[in-house]
Coordinates of C-alpha atoms in Angstrom, one line a residue:
M1 CA 6.2 -9.2 23.9
K2 CA 4.9 -9.9 27.4
S3 CA 5.3 -13.2 29.0
T4 CA 1.6 -13.4 30.5
Y5 CA -1.5 -12.4 28.5
R6 CA -5.3 -12.1 28.9
V7 CA -7.0 -14.8 27.0
L8 CA -10.8 -15.0 26.5
I9 CA -12.0 -18.6 25.6
V10 CA -15.4 -18.9 24.0
D11 CA -17.0 -22.2 23.7
D12 CA -20.2 -23.8 24.4
E13 CA -18.7 -26.9 25.8
D14 CA -18.1 -26.9 29.3
N15 CA -15.4 -29.6 29.3
V16 CA -13.2 -27.5 26.5
R17 CA -13.6 -24.2 28.6
R18 CA -12.3 -26.0 31.6
M19 CA -9.6 -27.7 29.7
L20 CA -8.1 -24.5 28.2
T21 CA -8.6 -22.7 31.5
T22 CA -6.7 -25.2 33.3
A23 CA -4.0 -25.2 30.5
F24 CA -3.3 -21.5 30.4
S25 CA -3.6 -20.9 34.1
L26 CA -1.0 -23.5 34.5
Q27 CA 1.0 -21.5 32.3
G28 CA 0.6 -18.4 34.3
H29 CA -1.7 -16.7 31.9
E30 CA -5.1 -14.9 32.8
T31 CA -8.1 -16.5 31.4
H32 CA -11.8 -15.8 30.9
C33 CA -14.6 -17.8 29.7
A34 CA -17.8 -17.2 27.9
S35 CA -20.2 -20.2 26.9
N36 CA -21.9 -18.4 23.8
G37 CA -21.2 -15.5 21.1
K38 CA -23.2 -13.1 22.9
A39 CA -21.8 -13.3 26.5
A40 CA -18.5 -13.2 24.6
L41 CA -18.9 -9.7 23.2
Q42 CA -20.0 -8.2 26.6
C43 CA -16.5 -9.8 28.3
F44 CA -14.3 -8.8 25.3
K45 CA -15.6 -5.4 25.9
E46 CA -15.0 -5.3 29.5
I47 CA -11.6 -7.0 29.8
E48 CA -10.2 -6.0 26.4
P49 CA -8.3 -9.7 26.1
D50 CA -4.7 -10.0 24.5
V51 CA -6.1 -12.9 22.2
V52 CA -9.3 -14.6 21.7
L53 CA -9.9 -18.3 21.2
M54 CA -13.6 -19.1 20.2
D55 CA -15.5 -21.9 18.7
I56 CA -17.2 -21.5 15.3
R57 CA -20.4 -23.3 15.7
M58 CA -22.5 -22.3 19.0
P59 CA -26.2 -21.5 19.4
E60 CA -27.8 -18.2 19.3
M61 CA -24.5 -16.6 17.6
S62 CA -21.7 -18.2 15.6
G63 CA -18.1 -17.5 16.2
I64 CA -17.6 -15.9 13.0
E65 CA -20.5 -13.5 13.5
A66 CA -19.0 -12.6 17.0
L67 CA -15.4 -12.2 15.2
K68 CA -17.0 -10.0 12.8
I69 CA -18.2 -7.7 15.7
M70 CA -15.2 -7.9 17.9
R71 CA -13.0 -7.1 14.9
A72 CA -15.0 -3.9 14.4
Q73 CA -14.5 -3.0 18.0
Q74 CA -11.0 -3.9 18.4
P75 CA -9.5 -4.7 14.9
R76 CA -5.9 -5.3 16.5
I77 CA -7.0 -8.2 19.0
P78 CA -5.9 -11.5 17.4
I79 CA -8.9 -14.1 17.3
I80 CA -8.3 -17.8 16.6
L81 CA -11.4 -19.9 15.9
M82 CA -12.0 -23.6 16.9
T83 CA -13.8 -25.9 14.9
A84 CA -14.5 -29.7 14.7
Y85 CA -15.3 -29.4 10.7
A86 CA -12.2 -29.6 8.9
E87 CA -13.5 -27.7 5.7
V88 CA -11.6 -25.5 3.5
E89 CA -14.2 -23.5 3.1
T90 CA -14.7 -22.9 6.7
A91 CA -11.2 -22.1 7.1
V92 CA -11.3 -19.4 4.2
E93 CA -14.5 -17.9 5.7
A94 CA -12.8 -17.6 9.1
L95 CA -9.7 -15.9 7.5
R96 CA -11.7 -13.6 5.4
S97 CA -14.0 -12.3 8.2
G98 CA -10.7 -11.3 10.2
A99 CA -9.3 -14.5 12.1
F100 CA -5.7 -14.6 12.7
D101 CA -5.8 -18.5 12.2
Y102 CA -8.1 -21.5 13.1
V103 CA -7.6 -24.9 14.6
I104 CA -9.4 -28.2 14.4
K105 CA -10.7 -30.1 17.2
P106 CA -9.3 -32.1 18.8
F107 CA -6.2 -29.9 18.8
D108 CA -2.9 -30.4 20.2
L109 CA -2.4 -27.8 23.4
D110 CA 1.3 -27.3 22.3
E111 CA 0.3 -26.3 18.5
L112 CA -2.3 -24.2 19.9
T113 CA -0.1 -22.4 22.2
L114 CA 2.4 -21.9 19.4
V115 CA -0.3 -20.3 17.4
I116 CA -1.2 -17.7 20.2
Q117 CA 2.3 -16.7 20.5
R118 CA 2.8 -16.1 16.8
A119 CA -0.5 -14.2 16.9
L120 CA 1.2 -12.1 19.8
Q121 CA 4.8 -11.8 18.3
L122 CA 3.0 -10.3 15.2
Q123 CA 0.9 -7.8 17.3
A124 CA 4.1 -6.7 19.0
M125 CA 6.0 -6.2 15.8
K126 CA 3.1 -4.3 14.2
Q127 CA 3.1 -1.9 17.4
E128 CA 6.9 -1.5 16.8
I129 CA 6.4 -0.9 12.8
R130 CA 3.7 1.6 13.6
S131 CA 5.8 3.5 16.3
L132 CA 8.8 3.7 13.8
H133 CA 6.4 4.7 10.9
K134 CA 5.3 7.7 13.0
A135 CA 9.0 8.6 14.1
L136 CA 9.9 8.6 10.4
S137 CA 6.9 10.2 8.9
S138 CA 8.2 13.6 8.9
S139 CA 11.6 12.7 7.4
W140 CA 12.5 12.0 3.7
Q141 CA 14.6 9.0 2.6
W142 CA 15.4 7.5 -0.3
G143 CA 13.5 4.3 0.5
H144 CA 10.2 6.5 -0.3
I145 CA 11.0 5.2 -3.8
L146 CA 10.0 1.8 -4.2
T147 CA 11.3 -0.4 -7.1
N148 CA 12.8 -3.6 -8.3
S149 CA 12.7 -2.2 -11.8
P150 CA 16.3 -1.6 -13.7
V151 CA 14.9 1.2 -15.5
M152 CA 13.8 3.0 -12.2
M153 CA 16.9 2.2 -10.5
D154 CA 18.8 3.9 -13.5
I155 CA 16.4 7.0 -12.7
C156 CA 17.3 7.0 -9.0
K157 CA 20.9 6.7 -9.8
D158 CA 20.3 9.4 -12.1
T159 CA 18.2 11.6 -9.6
A160 CA 21.0 11.1 -6.9
K161 CA 23.6 12.7 -9.1
I162 CA 21.4 15.4 -10.6
A163 CA 20.4 16.4 -7.0
L164 CA 23.6 17.6 -6.4
S165 CA 23.7 20.2 -9.2
Q166 CA 21.5 23.7 -9.7
A167 CA 20.2 22.6 -12.7
S168 CA 16.7 22.9 -14.1
V169 CA 15.0 19.6 -14.3
L170 CA 12.2 18.6 -16.8
I171 CA 10.1 15.5 -15.5
S172 CA 7.8 13.9 -17.7
G173 CA 5.6 10.6 -18.0
E174 CA 1.8 9.9 -17.6
S175 CA -0.3 10.9 -14.6
G176 CA 0.3 8.8 -11.8
T177 CA 3.8 7.7 -12.3
G178 CA 5.6 9.3 -9.4
K179 CA 6.7 12.6 -10.9
E180 CA 6.2 14.6 -7.7
L181 CA 8.0 11.7 -5.7
I182 CA 11.3 12.2 -8.1
A183 CA 11.0 16.3 -7.5
R184 CA 11.0 15.6 -3.7
A185 CA 13.6 13.4 -3.9
L186 CA 15.8 16.0 -5.8
H187 CA 14.9 18.6 -3.3
Y188 CA 15.5 16.7 -0.4
N189 CA 18.9 15.1 -1.4
S190 CA 20.3 18.6 -2.6
R191 CA 21.8 21.4 -0.8
R192 CA 18.5 23.1 -0.6
A193 CA 17.0 20.2 1.5
N194 CA 16.8 22.6 4.4
G195 CA 15.0 25.2 2.2
P196 CA 11.1 25.2 1.2
F197 CA 9.7 22.8 -1.4
I198 CA 6.8 24.2 -2.7
K199 CA 4.4 22.9 -5.5
I200 CA 2.0 24.4 -7.8
N201 CA -0.4 22.9 -10.2
C202 CA -0.4 24.9 -13.5
A203 CA -3.5 23.4 -14.8
A204 CA -5.5 24.0 -11.4
L205 CA -5.8 28.1 -11.6
P206 CA -7.0 30.5 -14.4
E207 CA -4.6 32.8 -15.9
S208 CA -5.3 35.8 -13.4
L209 CA -5.0 33.8 -10.5
L210 CA -1.9 32.0 -11.4
E211 CA -0.2 35.4 -12.1
S212 CA -0.8 36.4 -8.6
E213 CA 0.0 32.8 -7.1
L214 CA 3.4 32.9 -8.9
F215 CA 4.5 36.5 -8.7
G216 CA 2.6 38.1 -5.8
H217 CA 1.0 41.3 -5.9
E218 CA 1.1 44.7 -4.3
K219 CA -1.9 46.2 -1.9
G220 CA -4.2 47.7 -4.5
A221 CA -2.8 46.1 -7.4
F222 CA -6.5 45.2 -8.6
T223 CA -10.0 44.6 -7.2
G224 CA -10.0 42.9 -4.1
A225 CA -6.0 43.1 -3.5
Q226 CA -6.3 44.6 0.4
T227 CA -3.0 43.3 1.1
L228 CA 0.5 42.8 0.1
R229 CA 0.7 39.3 -1.0
Q230 CA 4.1 37.2 -1.5
G231 CA 4.0 34.9 -4.5
L232 CA 5.5 31.4 -4.7
F233 CA 8.7 32.5 -6.3
E234 CA 9.3 34.7 -3.3
R235 CA 8.4 31.9 -0.9
A236 CA 10.4 29.7 -2.3
H237 CA 13.6 31.3 -1.9
Q238 CA 16.8 29.3 -1.5
G239 CA 14.7 26.0 -2.0
T240 CA 12.9 24.7 -4.9
L241 CA 9.7 25.3 -6.7
L242 CA 8.0 22.7 -8.6
L243 CA 5.6 23.6 -11.6
D244 CA 3.4 20.8 -11.9
E245 CA 1.6 20.4 -15.4
I246 CA 3.9 23.2 -17.0
G247 CA 2.4 22.4 -20.5
E248 CA -0.9 24.0 -19.1
M249 CA 0.9 27.2 -18.3
P250 CA -0.5 30.2 -20.6
L251 CA 2.1 31.6 -23.0
V252 CA 2.1 35.2 -21.6
L253 CA 3.1 33.6 -18.3
Q254 CA 5.7 31.5 -20.1
A255 CA 7.6 34.6 -20.9
K256 CA 7.7 35.8 -17.7
L257 CA 8.8 32.6 -16.1
L258 CA 11.6 32.7 -18.8
R259 CA 12.8 36.0 -17.3
I260 CA 13.2 34.3 -14.0
L261 CA 15.1 31.4 -15.2
Q262 CA 17.5 33.9 -16.9
E263 CA 18.0 36.5 -14.6
R264 CA 16.4 35.2 -11.1
E265 CA 14.4 38.3 -10.7
F266 CA 10.8 39.4 -10.9
E267 CA 8.3 41.9 -9.8
R268 CA 5.1 41.8 -7.9
I269 CA 1.8 42.6 -10.1
G270 CA 1.4 46.3 -9.3
G271 CA 4.9 46.5 -8.0
H272 CA 8.2 48.3 -9.2
Q273 CA 10.5 47.1 -7.0
T274 CA 12.7 44.3 -8.5
I275 CA 12.7 41.1 -6.2
Q276 CA 16.0 38.8 -6.5
V277 CA 15.5 34.9 -5.4
D278 CA 17.7 32.0 -5.3
I279 CA 15.3 29.1 -6.5
R280 CA 15.6 25.8 -8.4
I281 CA 12.9 25.2 -10.8
I282 CA 11.6 21.6 -11.4
A283 CA 8.9 21.4 -14.0
S284 CA 6.7 18.4 -14.7
T285 CA 4.4 17.2 -17.4
N286 CA 2.1 14.4 -18.8
R287 CA 2.4 16.3 -22.2
D288 CA 4.8 16.4 -25.2
L289 CA 6.4 19.7 -24.6
H290 CA 8.3 19.1 -28.0
A291 CA 5.4 18.4 -30.1
M292 CA 3.7 21.4 -28.4
V293 CA 6.9 23.9 -29.6
K294 CA 6.1 22.6 -32.9
E295 CA 2.6 23.5 -32.5
G296 CA 3.3 26.8 -31.0
A297 CA 1.6 26.0 -27.6
F298 CA 4.7 26.2 -25.8
R299 CA 7.5 28.6 -25.9
E300 CA 10.8 27.1 -27.5
D301 CA 13.3 29.2 -25.6
L302 CA 11.5 28.1 -22.3
F303 CA 11.5 24.6 -23.2
Y304 CA 15.1 24.6 -23.6
R305 CA 15.6 26.3 -20.4
L306 CA 13.5 23.8 -18.7
N307 CA 15.0 20.8 -20.3
V308 CA 18.8 21.2 -19.0
I309 CA 18.0 17.6 -17.5
H310 CA 15.2 15.5 -18.7
L311 CA 13.8 12.7 -16.8
M312 CA 11.2 10.4 -18.5
L313 CA 9.2 8.2 -16.1
P314 CA 8.1 4.8 -17.3
P315 CA 4.3 3.4 -16.8
L316 CA 3.4 1.2 -14.3
K317 CA 2.7 -1.4 -16.9
E318 CA 6.3 -1.1 -18.0
R319 CA 7.6 -1.9 -14.7
R320 CA 5.2 -5.0 -13.5
E321 CA 7.9 -6.2 -11.2
D322 CA 7.2 -3.3 -9.0
I323 CA 3.4 -4.1 -8.6
P324 CA 3.8 -6.3 -5.7
L325 CA 6.3 -4.6 -3.8
L326 CA 4.0 -1.2 -4.5
A327 CA 0.9 -3.0 -3.5
N328 CA 2.4 -4.3 -0.4
H329 CA 3.8 -0.8 0.5
F330 CA 0.3 0.6 0.0
L331 CA -1.4 -2.3 2.2
Q332 CA 0.7 -1.6 4.9
K333 CA 0.3 2.3 4.9
F334 CA -3.5 1.8 4.6
S335 CA -4.1 -0.6 7.2
S336 CA -2.1 1.6 9.7
E337 CA -3.8 4.8 8.6
N338 CA -7.3 3.0 9.1
Q339 CA -6.3 0.8 11.9
R340 CA -6.6 -2.4 10.2
D341 CA -4.6 -5.3 10.8
I342 CA -4.6 -6.7 7.3
I343 CA -1.4 -9.1 6.7
E344 CA -1.3 -9.9 3.3
I345 CA -2.8 -10.0 -0.1
D346 CA -3.8 -13.4 -1.3
P347 CA -1.7 -14.8 -4.4
T348 CA -4.6 -15.0 -6.6
A349 CA -5.5 -11.2 -5.7
M350 CA -1.8 -10.4 -6.5
S351 CA -1.8 -12.1 -9.9
R352 CA -5.0 -10.2 -10.8
L353 CA -3.2 -6.8 -9.6
S354 CA 0.1 -7.7 -11.8
A355 CA -1.9 -8.4 -15.0
W356 CA -3.7 -5.3 -15.1
P357 CA -2.9 -2.5 -17.5
W358 CA -2.8 0.1 -14.8
P359 CA -4.2 3.2 -17.0
G360 CA -3.9 5.5 -13.9
N361 CA -0.5 3.9 -12.9
I362 CA 0.8 4.1 -9.5
R363 CA -2.1 6.6 -8.2
E364 CA -4.6 3.9 -9.6
L365 CA -2.9 1.3 -7.7
S366 CA -2.8 3.4 -4.5
N367 CA -6.6 3.9 -4.7
V368 CA -7.2 0.2 -5.5
I369 CA -5.6 -0.8 -2.5
E370 CA -7.0 2.0 0.0
R371 CA -10.4 0.7 -1.1
A372 CA -9.9 -2.7 -0.6
V373 CA -8.5 -1.9 3.1
I374 CA -11.4 0.1 3.7
M375 CA -13.8 -2.4 2.4
N376 CA -12.1 -5.6 4.0
T377 CA -13.2 -7.0 7.2
G378 CA -10.3 -9.8 7.4
A379 CA -6.7 -10.4 7.7
V380 CA -6.4 -10.9 3.9
I381 CA -7.2 -9.4 0.8
F382 CA -8.8 -11.8 -1.5
A383 CA -9.6 -11.1 -5.2
D384 CA -13.4 -10.5 -4.4
D385 CA -12.1 -7.5 -2.3
L386 CA -10.9 -5.9 -5.1
P387 CA -13.1 -3.8 -7.6
A388 CA -15.1 -6.0 -10.0
Q389 CA -12.8 -5.7 -13.0
F390 CA -10.1 -7.8 -10.9
R391 CA -12.7 -10.4 -9.9
Q392 CA -12.2 -12.3 -12.8
P393 CA -8.7 -13.2 -14.9
V394 CA -7.6 -10.5 -16.8
S395 CA -7.4 -13.6 -19.5
P396 CA -9.3 -16.7 -19.5
A397 CA -5.8 -18.6 -20.1
S398 CA -4.6 -17.0 -16.8
E399 CA -5.4 -20.3 -14.6
L400 CA -4.0 -23.6 -14.8
K401 CA -4.4 -23.8 -18.3
A402 CA -2.3 -26.6 -20.0
P403 CA 0.2 -25.1 -22.7
Q404 CA -0.5 -25.4 -26.4
P405 CA 1.8 -27.9 -28.4
G406 CA 5.4 -26.3 -28.9
E407 CA 4.4 -23.6 -26.1
R408 CA 5.8 -23.1 -22.8
N409 CA 4.6 -21.0 -19.8
L410 CA 7.0 -20.8 -17.1
K411 CA 4.5 -19.4 -14.5
E412 CA 1.9 -21.8 -15.4
E413 CA 4.3 -24.8 -15.5
I414 CA 5.3 -24.0 -12.0
K415 CA 1.9 -23.7 -10.8
R416 CA 1.2 -27.0 -12.1
E417 CA 4.0 -28.4 -10.7
E418 CA 3.3 -27.0 -7.2
K419 CA -0.2 -28.4 -7.2
R420 CA 1.2 -31.6 -7.8
I421 CA 3.7 -31.4 -5.0
I422 CA 1.0 -30.4 -2.6
V423 CA -1.1 -33.1 -3.5
E424 CA 1.7 -35.4 -2.9
V425 CA 2.4 -34.1 0.7
L426 CA -1.3 -34.3 1.5
E427 CA -1.5 -37.9 0.4
Q428 CA 1.7 -38.9 2.3
Q429 CA 0.4 -37.2 5.6
E430 CA -3.2 -38.5 5.3
G431 CA -4.8 -35.2 4.6
N432 CA -3.1 -33.7 7.9
R433 CA -2.7 -30.0 7.0
T434 CA -0.5 -29.1 9.8
R435 CA 1.9 -31.9 9.1
S436 CA 1.6 -31.1 5.5
A437 CA 2.5 -27.5 5.9
L438 CA 5.5 -28.5 7.9
M439 CA 6.7 -30.8 5.1
L440 CA 6.3 -28.1 2.5
G441 CA 8.0 -25.6 4.7
I442 CA 5.1 -23.0 4.5
S443 CA 2.5 -21.9 7.2
R444 CA -0.5 -23.5 7.6
R445 CA -2.2 -20.6 6.7
A446 CA -0.3 -20.2 3.5
L447 CA -1.3 -24.0 2.9
M448 CA -5.1 -23.0 3.4
Y449 CA -4.7 -20.4 0.4
K450 CA -3.3 -22.9 -1.7
L451 CA -5.7 -25.2 -1.3
Q452 CA -8.3 -22.8 -2.4
E453 CA -6.2 -21.5 -5.1
Y454 CA -5.9 -24.8 -6.9
D455 CA -9.3 -26.5 -5.7
I456 CA -7.6 -29.0 -3.9
D457 CA -9.9 -31.2 -1.2
P458 CA -7.4 -32.8 1.5
A459 CA -10.2 -35.8 2.0
D460 CA -9.9 -36.3 -1.6
S461 CA -6.1 -36.7 -1.5

């Protein structure tokens, strides 16, 4: 992080502008001033400051209104708001609108300097992370599979062993559980890693096109076949072919696939030359192939050829410990892709995400977080930023409900104790949130979230 920076000071009080200009100039920083929101927007556009320090209550245009416009123009420049009104609602509105933090007048200059330094350090770290992410975007690591779940950890251990073999693998599980991710892990950690990884969705094409796509065709093999075309089996030579939704493959093609698994050879449509291939077949499905075999909808001999090794992926509702981990991963991913600087997910929002049944599994979670990132204009995702079904507790008992006689709920007891401690510290510090946050060992911003979550008014403490 550079030692000097450009700071834009926005306040309608002359003495505040002069005081801050003098203080930051003496520290060697470049300062620019504006007396209202409209002038600040013009200056913001011209100088592109490293940080903005802006009053909330100003004539013509409030600091929060100006903040929203600045965030739309340059989302990565940290903006710190100043207010003489120590209201929790004001703080939450500022953070929701995209402020990095806020300070209450009269403020301590040393404290303000520390807030600015934290904002700039965070920006520098984010830039470094973006650079590293870009550098690693074309490589494959086991880190692509994120889990705290004992079940998924066992699957990852098994995948690492299976990757070193040449055996066919059947991956089953509900839609959106990460079957393709496991298939890619098998390929990129195998001796075939330098070869092609090719995927085809067997449910996406009609039988005639699927056959041509898999086996290829000779010129003139059928109407419209004007040139020779290699199929996916041929293109996957010395690599891996993932047959996604294998349960949707027509029976006539299942017979041809069985031959390839047995003999590693086939002919193009309309051709007579036998083509030999060296490929590994991985199949995935969200259907019960064993039941389909009994119903006559799937060949028994093909099932046993594919099912040499079977990996069954659990639905997200059975690995809830992974929801915060995955949600934060998607938050970083989509924030970077959409050039947003969203730092975290509010604890209440995260509890709603963790309680949801997730019928669409990881894919549904990814979509929810992507939507929240796109719709959010602040630095934090709150419950109100999530789709409508997440804006109310999943169960009326999910808030600070007293347990029934004989019942113990660890999560709720922890919340009640946390609220009691916060109220006690606020009383000791006479409602001063900065000192209270220091005593509690959390950031001032985290304390503000807790005050909102537990509906605590420091003035009543």
